[in-house]
XYZ file of C-alpha atoms in Angstrom:
690
model
C -17.622 102.390 13.436
C -17.591 106.198 13.456
C -17.642 106.219 9.651
C -20.721 103.973 9.709
C -22.476 106.312 12.123
C -21.640 109.349 9.967
C -22.847 107.553 6.844
C -26.054 106.447 8.575
C -26.754 109.954 9.866
C -26.152 111.453 6.416
C -28.389 108.846 4.797
C -31.200 109.466 7.274
C -30.855 113.229 6.793
C -31.090 112.848 3.024
C -34.191 110.658 3.357
C -35.793 113.094 5.777
C -34.922 115.988 3.521
C -36.408 114.246 0.532
C -39.547 113.304 2.407
C -40.096 116.643 4.133
C -39.026 119.028 1.321
C -41.746 121.338 0.048
C -40.121 122.220 -3.293
C -37.164 121.611 -5.626
C -34.917 124.015 -7.556
C -33.926 122.243 -10.773
C -30.943 123.177 -12.971
C -30.356 121.621 -16.398
C -26.827 122.084 -17.829
C -26.899 121.930 -21.625
C -23.631 123.047 -23.343
C -20.225 124.284 -22.210
C -17.542 125.795 -24.481
C -13.848 126.179 -23.628
C -12.295 126.111 -27.087
C -8.798 127.050 -25.924
C -8.678 124.584 -23.033
C -7.419 127.221 -20.581
C -7.950 127.863 -16.890
C -9.205 131.155 -15.553
C -5.590 132.188 -14.756
C -4.600 131.607 -18.402
C -2.758 128.382 -17.854
C -3.421 125.448 -20.152
C -5.072 122.176 -19.079
C -2.773 119.570 -20.505
C -3.782 117.598 -22.401
C -7.453 118.737 -21.907
C -9.531 120.431 -19.290
C -11.520 117.691 -17.514
C -14.467 119.842 -16.547
C -16.844 119.522 -13.578
C -19.154 122.127 -12.008
C -19.901 123.460 -8.541
C -23.405 124.893 -8.176
C -24.320 127.085 -5.191
C -27.932 128.234 -4.559
C -28.435 130.954 -1.958
C -30.764 133.743 -0.945
C -31.136 136.830 -3.069
C -28.175 139.251 -2.951
C -27.871 142.506 -4.829
C -24.217 141.696 -5.258
C -23.454 138.008 -5.180
C -20.629 137.447 -2.735
C -18.856 134.365 -1.474
C -20.379 132.706 1.533
C -22.468 129.755 2.610
C -24.925 128.276 0.117
C -28.032 128.867 2.201
C -30.368 127.066 -0.235
C -27.951 124.190 -0.943
C -25.046 123.197 -3.187
C -23.965 120.306 -5.384
C -20.747 119.086 -7.099
C -21.115 117.292 -10.427
C -18.897 114.543 -11.773
C -16.592 115.226 -14.699
C -18.973 115.978 -17.545
C -16.498 116.370 -20.396
C -13.274 117.948 -21.688
C -13.023 121.497 -22.969
C -16.235 121.923 -25.048
C -19.065 119.395 -24.743
C -22.826 118.892 -24.693
C -24.188 117.665 -21.355
C -27.157 115.898 -22.924
C -24.870 113.563 -24.810
C -23.242 112.179 -21.634
C -24.237 108.828 -20.098
C -24.462 108.078 -16.412
C -25.366 111.646 -15.483
C -28.732 112.431 -13.896
C -30.137 115.606 -15.353
C -31.467 117.978 -14.223
C -29.598 118.749 -10.999
C -31.981 119.033 -8.015
C -31.627 121.236 -4.956
C -34.625 120.503 -2.632
C -35.787 122.921 0.040
C -38.264 122.608 2.920
C -39.192 126.209 3.459
C -41.491 128.739 1.889
C -40.096 129.649 -1.505
C -39.261 133.411 -1.283
C -39.680 134.068 -5.033
C -36.053 135.260 -5.492
C -32.672 133.560 -5.480
C -28.925 133.863 -6.219
C -27.090 131.210 -8.231
C -23.348 130.615 -8.658
C -22.107 128.189 -11.333
C -18.339 127.618 -11.390
C -16.448 125.254 -13.736
C -13.288 123.467 -12.505
C -10.571 121.274 -13.983
C -10.038 117.818 -12.375
C -6.496 116.633 -13.153
C -5.314 113.010 -12.703
C -8.828 111.599 -12.559
C -9.454 113.345 -9.248
C -12.747 114.923 -8.266
C -13.237 116.576 -4.822
C -16.196 115.306 -2.782
C -17.184 118.765 -1.474
C -16.810 122.376 -2.471
C -14.559 123.180 0.467
C -11.859 120.842 -0.822
C -11.722 122.263 -4.385
C -8.477 123.926 -5.365
C -9.421 127.421 -6.486
C -6.400 127.494 -8.788
C -8.137 124.918 -10.996
C -11.081 127.253 -11.741
C -11.981 127.584 -15.425
C -14.845 130.109 -15.224
C -17.517 131.434 -12.829
C -21.027 132.744 -13.512
C -23.428 134.329 -10.992
C -27.035 135.463 -11.375
C -29.674 136.914 -9.028
C -33.287 137.417 -10.011
C -36.934 136.640 -9.078
C -38.381 133.253 -9.890
C -41.981 132.101 -9.468
C -43.026 128.477 -8.960
C -43.966 126.895 -12.265
C -43.470 124.003 -14.621
C -41.877 126.086 -17.408
C -38.084 126.021 -17.862
C -36.256 129.394 -18.046
C -33.263 129.195 -20.448
C -30.120 131.281 -19.924
C -26.641 131.746 -21.478
C -23.577 132.995 -19.582
C -20.398 134.071 -21.395
C -16.946 134.720 -20.049
C -13.690 135.863 -21.557
C -13.039 132.441 -23.001
C -16.024 130.243 -22.023
C -19.755 130.015 -22.585
C -22.460 128.042 -20.649
C -26.022 127.288 -21.761
C -28.474 126.104 -19.084
C -32.113 126.219 -17.943
C -33.723 126.330 -14.496
C -37.085 126.291 -12.724
C -38.735 125.844 -9.276
C -41.509 123.292 -8.755
C -43.345 122.087 -5.633
C -42.733 118.619 -4.260
C -45.413 115.952 -4.285
C -48.388 116.803 -2.048
C -47.325 120.506 -1.877
C -49.221 123.259 -3.685
C -49.432 127.051 -3.964
C -47.168 129.909 -5.078
C -44.776 129.238 -2.208
C -45.189 125.433 -1.998
C -46.619 125.823 1.476
C -50.023 124.193 1.042
C -49.842 120.493 1.936
C -52.490 118.169 0.518
C -52.265 114.379 0.331
C -55.230 112.498 -1.050
C -56.543 109.853 1.359
C -59.461 107.539 1.977
C -59.179 106.337 5.568
C -60.377 107.129 9.076
C -58.881 110.634 9.014
C -60.365 111.786 5.726
C -61.860 110.913 2.357
C -60.761 113.442 -0.282
C -58.597 114.209 -3.342
C -56.394 117.253 -4.014
C -57.106 119.864 -6.690
C -54.254 121.521 -8.666
C -54.324 124.508 -6.330
C -54.147 122.232 -3.241
C -57.763 122.521 -2.138
C -59.655 119.447 -0.870
C -62.493 117.798 -2.785
C -64.487 115.215 -0.810
C -65.177 111.782 -2.193
C -68.844 110.886 -2.845
C -70.743 110.263 0.384
C -68.461 112.346 2.607
C -68.565 115.930 3.856
C -66.932 118.198 6.425
C -63.791 120.301 6.582
C -61.567 117.278 6.083
C -64.245 115.075 4.468
C -64.460 112.852 7.553
C -68.238 113.111 8.115
C -70.341 110.488 6.279
C -73.572 111.466 4.528
C -76.327 109.293 6.048
C -79.239 107.621 4.253
C -81.637 110.095 2.684
C -84.564 110.562 5.058
C -82.627 109.388 8.143
C -83.632 111.403 11.174
C -80.955 113.933 11.991
C -81.951 113.830 15.666
C -82.589 110.129 16.253
C -80.186 108.590 13.718
C -76.515 108.616 12.820
C -74.132 106.785 10.464
C -70.497 105.658 10.324
C -70.322 105.278 6.559
C -72.330 106.753 3.687
C -75.867 105.433 3.164
C -76.313 104.149 6.725
C -78.942 105.064 9.298
C -78.044 103.797 12.779
C -80.743 104.530 15.354
C -79.968 106.019 18.736
C -81.220 104.176 21.859
C -84.988 104.251 22.091
C -85.644 104.544 18.348
C -86.141 102.060 15.541
C -87.263 101.808 11.908
C -85.552 102.394 8.547
C -85.271 106.140 9.194
C -85.077 105.916 13.022
C -88.405 107.747 13.388
C -90.282 105.069 15.383
C -90.055 105.035 19.185
C -89.454 101.822 21.136
C -92.122 101.182 23.846
C -91.296 100.049 27.366
C -89.808 96.572 27.636
C -92.626 94.104 28.338
C -95.364 96.292 26.963
C -97.833 93.748 25.523
C -100.767 95.682 24.062
C -99.632 99.286 23.951
C -97.733 101.914 21.961
C -95.546 104.994 22.577
C -94.969 108.564 21.411
C -91.560 108.913 23.019
C -89.157 106.076 23.884
C -89.990 103.714 26.766
C -93.687 104.633 27.010
C -96.501 102.039 27.201
C -99.852 103.544 26.172
C -102.451 100.742 26.418
C -104.759 99.852 23.572
C -108.533 99.788 24.112
C -109.636 96.923 26.345
C -106.219 96.472 27.992
C -104.808 97.838 31.222
C -101.990 97.516 33.712
C -98.396 98.791 33.792
C -97.411 96.675 30.789
C -100.881 96.658 29.172
C -101.056 92.913 29.733
C -104.284 92.807 31.752
C -107.307 92.123 29.598
C -110.205 94.313 30.646
C -112.580 92.416 28.311
C -111.189 88.886 28.428
C -114.426 87.193 27.384
C -114.671 89.195 24.156
C -110.992 88.978 23.206
C -110.343 85.307 24.003
C -113.750 83.550 24.400
C -112.316 81.003 26.821
C -115.579 79.210 27.821
C -116.349 76.010 25.884
C -119.313 73.711 25.304
C -121.830 76.549 25.233
C -120.872 77.962 28.632
C -121.560 81.616 29.489
C -118.516 83.894 30.065
C -118.537 86.768 32.552
C -115.710 89.335 33.032
C -114.843 89.540 36.731
C -111.885 91.991 36.686
C -108.604 92.794 34.973
C -107.646 89.658 33.112
C -110.097 87.372 34.952
C -113.393 85.716 34.017
C -115.913 83.077 35.091
C -117.562 80.344 32.959
C -121.051 79.096 33.761
C -121.127 75.470 32.501
C -124.126 73.645 31.041
C -125.302 70.399 32.675
C -122.895 67.525 32.021
C -119.724 69.677 31.821
C -117.196 70.934 34.331
C -113.802 72.633 34.560
C -112.567 76.236 34.592
C -113.504 76.640 30.925
C -116.215 73.914 31.021
C -113.882 71.824 28.895
C -114.515 68.517 30.708
C -117.619 66.443 29.974
C -118.996 64.850 33.099
C -119.295 61.016 32.758
C -121.090 59.129 35.523
C -119.369 55.961 34.344
C -115.888 57.263 35.230
C -116.333 55.971 38.782
C -117.026 52.403 37.519
C -120.317 52.093 39.354
C -121.310 48.802 37.666
C -120.014 45.722 39.482
C -119.454 42.108 38.527
C -118.499 42.996 34.946
C -121.551 45.113 34.219
C -121.224 47.680 31.375
C -122.038 51.363 32.112
C -123.927 53.668 29.727
C -123.640 57.412 30.447
C -126.799 59.499 30.316
C -127.132 63.280 30.537
C -127.327 63.376 34.314
C -127.263 59.667 35.190
C -126.076 56.231 34.002
C -127.453 52.726 33.385
C -125.714 49.414 34.184
C -126.248 46.465 31.868
C -125.583 43.368 33.997
C -124.059 40.118 32.719
C -125.948 36.829 32.989
C -126.480 35.778 36.574
C -126.416 39.299 38.045
C -129.035 41.971 38.623
C -129.559 45.243 40.512
C -128.860 48.940 39.807
C -125.121 48.306 40.030
C -125.306 44.574 39.163
C -124.490 43.946 42.789
C -126.865 40.985 43.201
C -125.877 37.554 41.913
C -128.275 34.920 40.685
C -125.461 32.293 40.656
C -124.126 30.081 43.433
C -121.104 27.842 43.909
C -122.879 25.039 42.052
C -122.497 27.098 38.869
C -118.633 27.223 39.298
C -118.444 30.989 38.868
C -114.760 31.287 39.995
C -112.130 31.272 37.243
C -108.365 30.556 37.197
C -108.529 28.092 40.083
C -110.432 30.355 42.455
C -112.197 28.760 45.461
C -115.950 29.419 45.747
C -117.621 29.939 49.140
C -121.386 30.185 49.782
C -122.870 33.278 51.402
C -126.309 34.147 52.713
C -127.429 30.505 52.806
C -126.580 29.894 49.197
C -128.173 33.079 47.851
C -124.741 34.478 46.885
C -121.096 33.486 46.874
C -117.576 34.840 47.014
C -114.373 33.702 45.244
C -111.036 33.271 47.016
C -108.513 33.901 44.200
C -105.132 32.195 43.891
C -101.915 34.198 43.875
C -101.663 36.346 40.764
C -105.379 36.790 40.102
C -108.085 39.151 41.330
C -111.691 40.229 40.596
C -115.038 39.094 41.906
C -114.690 35.875 39.855
C -110.833 35.778 39.799
C -111.065 36.771 36.139
C -108.274 39.416 36.246
C -104.601 38.493 36.212
C -102.336 40.555 38.459
C -99.177 41.732 36.643
C -96.662 43.029 39.157
C -94.483 44.451 36.377
C -97.165 46.786 35.030
C -95.944 49.690 37.171
C -92.365 49.339 35.792
C -90.749 49.047 39.222
C -87.233 48.367 37.855
C -85.182 51.561 37.536
C -82.257 52.500 35.276
C -83.374 50.284 32.397
C -83.753 47.084 34.436
C -85.979 44.264 33.172
C -88.905 43.082 35.333
C -89.890 39.416 35.562
C -93.167 38.338 37.227
C -92.618 34.957 38.933
C -96.165 34.630 40.231
C -95.595 35.085 43.932
C -92.944 37.743 43.495
C -91.207 39.896 40.920
C -87.508 40.107 40.116
C -85.504 42.903 38.452
C -82.571 42.050 36.194
C -80.285 45.111 36.293
C -78.105 46.567 33.573
C -74.364 46.530 33.943
C -73.279 49.109 36.521
C -76.434 48.970 38.696
C -77.619 46.792 41.561
C -80.265 46.660 44.273
C -83.788 45.140 44.441
C -85.035 47.748 41.971
C -81.670 48.494 40.239
C -81.657 51.807 42.087
C -78.017 51.619 43.250
C -75.252 52.815 40.916
C -72.196 50.592 41.402
C -69.142 52.617 42.414
C -66.687 51.997 39.579
C -63.920 53.736 41.565
C -63.723 51.139 44.371
C -60.839 49.339 42.612
C -58.810 52.596 42.436
C -58.236 52.347 38.671
C -56.449 55.716 38.384
C -52.659 55.411 38.490
C -49.898 57.905 39.316
C -51.919 59.902 41.830
C -54.950 60.465 39.590
C -58.341 61.123 41.235
C -61.329 58.971 40.242
C -64.863 60.237 39.647
C -67.671 57.706 39.464
C -70.017 57.906 36.487
C -73.036 55.884 35.431
C -71.608 52.478 34.511
C -68.181 54.090 34.046
C -65.532 56.256 35.736
C -63.349 59.202 34.863
C -59.752 59.867 35.989
C -58.406 63.371 36.607
C -54.663 62.908 36.040
C -51.753 64.641 37.701
C -49.501 66.860 35.596
C -47.424 64.809 33.185
C -49.868 61.873 32.836
C -52.816 61.093 30.603
C -54.906 58.176 29.394
C -58.009 56.437 30.665
C -56.206 55.352 33.877
C -53.490 58.077 33.940
C -50.947 55.444 32.940
C -49.526 57.258 29.908
C -46.523 59.433 30.519
C -46.549 62.654 28.522
C -44.176 65.515 27.928
C -40.876 66.375 29.520
C -40.410 66.143 33.285
C -38.284 69.275 33.140
C -41.193 71.144 31.519
C -42.845 71.289 35.010
C -39.772 73.067 36.489
C -39.138 70.666 39.375
C -35.811 72.265 40.335
C -36.106 74.941 43.028
C -33.904 77.878 44.021
C -32.676 78.461 40.456
C -31.576 74.862 39.788
C -31.145 73.673 36.188
C -33.118 70.570 35.123
C -31.551 67.890 32.922
C -33.077 64.741 31.443
C -36.618 63.628 32.230
C -37.777 63.263 28.634
C -37.725 59.520 27.909
C -36.589 57.819 31.124
C -39.206 59.519 33.340
C -36.413 60.853 35.481
C -34.575 64.104 35.810
C -31.577 65.592 37.589
C -31.178 69.052 39.040
C -27.913 70.972 38.816
C -28.072 73.063 41.993
C -26.538 76.530 42.337
C -23.981 77.341 45.001
C -25.385 76.992 48.523
C -28.188 74.496 47.715
C -28.469 70.720 47.516
C -31.050 67.922 47.227
C -32.773 66.134 44.342
C -34.754 69.335 43.646
C -32.257 71.849 45.154
C -34.729 72.308 48.008
C -32.166 72.249 50.890
C -29.826 75.050 51.895
C -26.309 73.796 52.669
C -25.502 76.632 55.038
C -26.401 80.311 55.245
C -23.900 82.347 53.284
C -23.558 86.074 53.759
C -21.026 87.614 51.412
C -19.928 91.188 51.811
C -17.946 92.003 48.702
C -15.796 95.052 48.328
C -14.460 96.373 45.035
C -11.036 94.781 45.767
C -12.553 91.391 46.498
C -14.564 90.838 43.308
C -12.241 88.097 42.014
C -11.149 86.611 45.418
C -11.216 82.815 45.809
C -13.945 81.431 48.169
C -11.515 79.909 50.740
C -14.068 79.991 53.567
C -16.522 77.885 51.591
C -13.781 75.383 50.649
C -12.570 75.000 54.276
C -16.108 74.521 55.573
C -16.787 71.911 52.869
C -13.547 70.072 53.696
C -14.474 70.097 57.379
C -17.868 68.572 56.663
C -16.247 65.818 54.570
C -13.718 65.073 57.351
C -16.468 64.824 59.971
C -18.417 62.467 57.699
C -15.366 60.191 57.200
C -14.641 60.118 60.960
C -18.223 59.141 61.710
C -18.073 56.300 59.133
C -14.808 54.954 60.671
C -16.330 54.941 64.172
C -19.387 53.039 62.902
C -17.165 50.440 61.166
C -15.019 49.890 64.318
C -18.091 49.452 66.530
C -19.594 46.944 64.107
C -16.304 45.043 63.889
C -15.994 44.830 67.701
C -19.569 43.587 68.032
C -19.053 40.950 65.362
C -15.621 39.579 66.601
C -15.304 40.421 70.298
C -12.624 37.698 70.969
C -10.684 37.858 67.708
C -7.452 39.106 69.339
C -7.476 36.626 72.184
C -8.254 33.635 69.969
C -4.967 33.927 68.062
C -2.601 34.198 71.036
C -0.093 31.297 71.294
C 0.491 31.266 75.040
C -0.881 29.467 78.125
C -2.621 32.368 79.711
C -5.553 32.097 81.992
C -7.775 32.808 79.095
C -6.241 29.847 77.271
C -6.900 27.527 80.164
C -10.506 28.547 80.226
C -10.852 27.486 76.610
C -9.035 24.127 76.847
C -11.116 21.178 75.732
C -10.696 17.854 77.671
C -9.476 14.992 75.557
C -12.448 12.929 76.489
C -14.727 15.386 74.736
C -12.981 15.069 71.410
C -14.792 12.249 69.717
C -15.337 11.094 66.210
C -19.014 10.362 66.082
C -19.029 9.918 62.340
C -18.876 6.187 61.811
C -18.286 6.462 58.094
C -14.969 8.417 58.156
C -11.812 8.200 60.294
C -10.113 11.037 62.071
C -6.829 11.804 60.308
C -3.903 13.021 62.442
C -0.843 14.493 60.705
C 2.005 14.681 63.187
C 4.412 16.231 60.687
C 3.236 19.383 59.065
C 6.146 19.642 56.712
C 6.105 15.942 55.776
C 2.398 15.407 55.481
C 1.005 15.440 51.958
C -2.486 16.795 52.218
C -4.978 16.144 49.467
C -8.334 17.832 49.291
C -11.077 15.374 50.060
C -14.726 15.988 50.342
C -15.372 14.077 53.601
C -17.914 14.846 56.276
C -17.115 15.586 59.917
C -19.528 15.352 62.771
C -21.255 18.662 63.312
C -20.808 18.483 67.091
C -17.102 17.863 66.683
C -16.704 20.915 64.438
C -18.638 23.037 66.878
C -16.366 21.946 69.761
C -13.277 22.578 67.689
C -14.224 26.021 66.485
C -15.410 27.035 69.928
C -12.100 26.084 71.611
C -9.534 27.604 69.252
C -6.634 29.131 71.181
C -2.996 29.855 70.515
C -0.017 27.490 71.131
C 2.969 27.841 73.412
C 4.986 29.745 70.892
C 8.160 27.663 71.589
C 9.994 25.839 68.826
C 11.098 22.995 71.112
C 7.595 21.850 71.928
C 6.707 22.019 68.286
C 9.608 19.758 67.308
C 8.816 17.347 70.142
C 5.262 17.173 68.982
C 6.456 16.515 65.447
C 8.699 13.680 66.692
C 5.873 12.193 68.631
C 3.629 12.236 65.612
C 6.145 10.338 63.570
C 6.098 7.451 66.110
C 2.350 7.015 65.822
C 1.449 3.877 63.897
C -2.133 4.686 63.171
C -2.423 8.308 62.063
C -5.779 9.813 62.629
C -7.135 12.068 59.861
C -9.910 14.528 60.384
C -11.571 16.102 57.383
C -13.970 19.009 57.624
C -17.331 19.184 55.996
C -16.014 21.848 53.626
C -13.303 20.834 51.155
C -11.141 23.827 52.005
C -10.727 23.107 55.762
C -7.984 20.720 57.120
C -7.686 19.615 60.769
C -4.610 17.948 62.294
C -3.558 16.863 65.833
C -0.277 17.810 67.490
C 1.173 15.750 70.349
C 1.852 17.410 73.666
C 3.398 16.157 76.892
C 1.658 12.984 78.076
C 0.813 14.391 81.421
C -1.561 16.943 79.852
C -5.216 16.057 79.982
C -6.364 18.931 77.746
C -6.261 19.617 74.072
C -4.897 22.936 72.776
C -6.176 24.355 69.523
C -3.712 26.008 67.144
C -4.454 28.065 64.120
C -1.624 26.846 61.890
C -2.109 28.535 58.525
C -4.547 29.941 56.042
C -3.953 29.558 52.318
C -6.359 29.766 49.423
C -9.301 30.080 51.779
C -8.234 26.842 53.624
C -8.292 26.705 57.418
C -5.785 24.282 59.066
C -6.623 23.453 62.674
C -4.333 21.354 64.930
C -5.119 19.959 68.359
C -2.530 19.313 71.082
C -3.112 15.999 72.898
C-alpha cells in the first residue's frame, strides 16, 4: 500500500511538473567512443563495456563540483557497448529532456558521466551507482540563451570521446527570453485572443480590452444608452429603444404624446391630461355625431350632439319610429312619418288607432274557437279566447316554450294547458335546474373522496390507489414507509399486505408501540455484555401471560361442569340420595322399541343398533347420573340377579354410540342408582340400579 502511495505521489508530481514547467533543457547524445573497452580506473569491461549515462544539470559554477543537481538529473538505459552511435538505437527517446518551472537564468553547468552496467543491471537512480564502474566524466559550464537552434559539442577524455548537442526552449504557452511570459490562446468568457511569437496578445475580431474580453458593439450604437454582450449587438439600457438605442421611451400609458428623456409624456396638439388621453377637440378628431347632428366640444374628452328631428341617442344614431310602440290595434298596419304615423285599419275597423270595430258577433270575428260577446248594445264585441290563444280575435297562438324555460339543455313540450321539461341525464327539477348529486351512492372505494360534477363525478384517491373509483391498487405498500420507529418493511407488493420487522424495544403491526422504556448506560467494559435484564423481563411477561391463560381456562371449565366431580362418585352420600330417581319415573314411553336390560356386563354381547329412545327418558337418565356403592359384592349380586331375569329389558339410546343397561339392587330399594360403567370409542354405557 505504501508503494502504491509513493508511486501515485511520484506520478502526480511528474504530471504537475510537466504541466507547470516553463521551459525544457534538451540534450541529444549522438556518438560515444571507447575503443579499448576500459573503465576510468584502467580495468577492462569483460567482455564489453555496457554503457549508460548519468546526466546532471545544475546552476552555473566556475568550477563544477559534486553536489545536488539543482536543475534536474536523468539516468539513461544501456545505450550500447564500447563505441556506438545513439541515433542507431531503438527504444530510446531522444533527446533527453530536463524540464524546469523557473525563470531560465541564461547560464548552466552540465555533468555527463558514462558508466558500465555489468550482469544486465542498471541502477534506478544516481545515488545507487557504483562509482567504481565509471568509464568517463565530462563537465561544462557556459551561458545559454533560449532558442530553437541546437548547439553541438565534443568532449574527449584519455580514452573516450562523446559527441552531443543541447538547447533550451520554452514550454507550450510560455514565451520570452526567460520563458516567463505565459500566453494561452482562448475564446471564452475570460478572453478572446491569440498569442504572438513573443507572447503578446492579439484580440480576435470584434473584441477589445487588455485581455480582449470587451465586445465591440454595433457601429452607431449609443455609447451612453446602449451596451452589448457580443460583437455587433446593441442592447438598450432601461428607458431607451431603437436600433441604436437613441430613442427615449415615453411614460407608460402615454396615448398621444412624446418624450425627450425617458418616461416623459409631452402631449400632442389637441390632447391633454397626465397620459395625453383627453381629447381637447373631440368633435374634430372623431366626429362622433351621426345623421347630420351638430357636435359641440364641452370639455376634455367630452362632447354634445344636437340631433335632427326623427333621431335620438348620444350620437343621434337611433332613428325615432312612432310605430315602435305598436299604436295600431286590431291588426292595423303602422306607417312611420317624419314626426307622426298613420294606421291602415283592416276591414271592419276604423279610427286613428283602428280601435273602433264595424263588426259584431253575427260576423263570427273570433278565431280558434273563441267565444264572442256583444258590447255597447251590439255596436262592438269582445272575444273570450280558449287556452293557448290570445289577441283581440284569438288569432295569436300562445307558445309557452318560446322563452326557453328549460335549463341545462332540457327540451320543452307545450301541452296546451301547461308545459313540461324533459331533462338531460344528470339533471332534474321542473326546469331541469337541479344537478343530480352523482356522489350519493359513494362510488369511491378505499377511502377516496368524491366530488360531484355535471352529469359525472370525480374520485380523489388515497395513496396507493387509482382508477375511476379508486379500486385499482398501485405500487408497493412498503413504498409509503408504513413502519415507524425505524422498522423494516417486507412484502406489500402483490398481496396488498406488508409486515414490519421492529427494532429492539418496539412492537405492533407498524412498530408503533413501545414495549417498555429502556435506559442503557454503557461503559467501555460493557460494550459486548449480554442483555440479561431484557431477557429476564421478557421471560417474566411470558410467565404472567401463561398464568393468566391458565386461570381463564380453569374458570371456564368450572362454569361449564360445576358437578363433574360429584357425578362420578360411587358411594351413597347425601348428594347421591338427592339425585336418586324413583323407579316409577323410569318409563319407556317409546312404543316402537323395548327397553333392553343386560344383567351381566361380561356376558352380554352388545351390538350397535340405531334405535330411538324417548327424549324424556334420556333427560331423566342423564340428569340423575351418580356413582355406585363401590363394593364388589353388590356388583356380583346384581349380576346374579340379572341372570335370573327371563325377559331382559334393552334400552338403546338415540345415538348409536350410547348403551344403557340396568343393574339389580336389593329388592327393598325403591330408587334407581345411575352408574357410569365405561367409555370406549366415544360410547357411553349407563346402568341403572333397580
